[in-house]
């Protein structure tokens, strides 16, 4: 039996009958397949489609999945992270589907663009900047129109596509950072292009090294550091690339105290564009799932950046970045004083401790609840801590 369901209701064990999009609009080798693992599930969620068709004769049904979860839940309701939760309720409210679909499609298209571009570099082809510029312009437009819509999507990554998704995140975060600094829009666009291209040199490194699950040896680390020089050598031959974008790429691993690479530049010898990209690169990296690193919550990452600004980063720029992203960035999971968990939906610039939150989980009963939008500035509740999606066994992508 075929059934059309929202993407956020998908789970492992289901069988995809139709992805509800064209053959060229998805990354899979087939249109019909079983969702055998979490990586496949996240790839579907990152595509940008809102609904898909499943075949319940060849895999789990939504009802089967929720019934199985409820049957397994035989322990008393008590606060305990990691325990499988009761059925996830249908999300309500929030952004209109058309706008959300547009941003998700943009994210998917940008990720595929980076993947294709890095494949071209591996084959010795030049980067075609004219393909990058329209996508970056759409990213900038989205950041200026509704930053809290795109930025949370950047947090969801897959191990297989991390390098590509990280480049998209760097572009969007660079645009958001530039907006906070009141940088001219044409400059923001160039810094964002630098963000999209900043890791292009990794195309010259073997996948086995980029996806190594353990700590790199000294020799391996030195090889990885070479990606900056690999990238700049490619970009020197890229027609139409601005000096701003080039500096951002060349300097994104330099550090304010002179401990970075490849040139060991220090202080204001590093362009502001390189300083900006260094901050967004590290922030996105430490908040992302990587083969050798578990993500840390955005709020904790911002705290780390603040500590590192005493030596490695320009403290004035770090403070501006934190102000722009928010103490509790959009997409963060937070615990309320009421005992509810929710995801931050919108950052309020002049009330960084009082964002708009969608609450959906009762941490004291360890069960989902009907989603509700809470404007903390109205005094309905307050945040007492940031939380980890992984710690609570909550699918982050389903609530962004």
C-alpha angles and dihedrals in degrees: 000000000000120000132181112221137169113266092240089063092060119111138173112282094044122115120229113222097172130004090207093235140081124286092251093049098069134056099228128107092225138031094224123050145127121265096234100165145018093256091061090047093053092048089057092047091051094053096083100239117129100205137026137182120248129193107226091190090065101035146005122318121219089247091049091051095050093043091051091050092049093047091052092051100086099135122097118268104269134144106269126145121221095030115130107258131224121265114312110241123230111272116244136188127011129091121006113261094241093057093044090049091051093054094044091051090050090052092049094046092049091050092051090047092056091047091052092044093053090048089054090052091052089053092050096253124140121253111256103221092188088070092052100046099067092048092048090048090055090050091052092047090051092049092052094044102041116350094173089064100057102030097066091054089061091067095065111081138159125222092236094053101030096116092052095043091046090056091052090049091051090053094050095043090048089053091049090048092050090050090054090051091049090238113170111270095240089055091048089055092053093048089049090052087053088052092052091050100035096104098036089116089068087075086079093057124085117258089232088065097044092048099039106139096208136060116294120246118238090259092049092049091051089052092050091050087060091071090087093058090042089053097047091048089056094044094051086071095045111112115230099011111146125230088242093059091043093052091048090055096041095049106035092107096045115108131216092238093051096254096115133092161289094010103014092234116180137209116326091358082085112077117243087246092057090046091051094049092047090059097046092043093056094041094053093042096054093044092051134086107249132173091256102028138054115220121254121215114271093243091055090047091054089051089053091049089052090053092047090050087076088074119352103044138040102266094211091054093046091053090050091049092052090048091051097045095039133235086268104031122212108275094032121134112231137180118229128215087247091062094253124129121219144165120245108246102176135016116220106214097211093039104045093165092051109057126159108268133192106215116202110149135066106215093190093056095031093228139113120258135196106289116250133182112232123192103206093195086069090063097245094132140331139230117253101174146356117247139200121245090212092051091056095039090239121149103238095198091058093063103042 
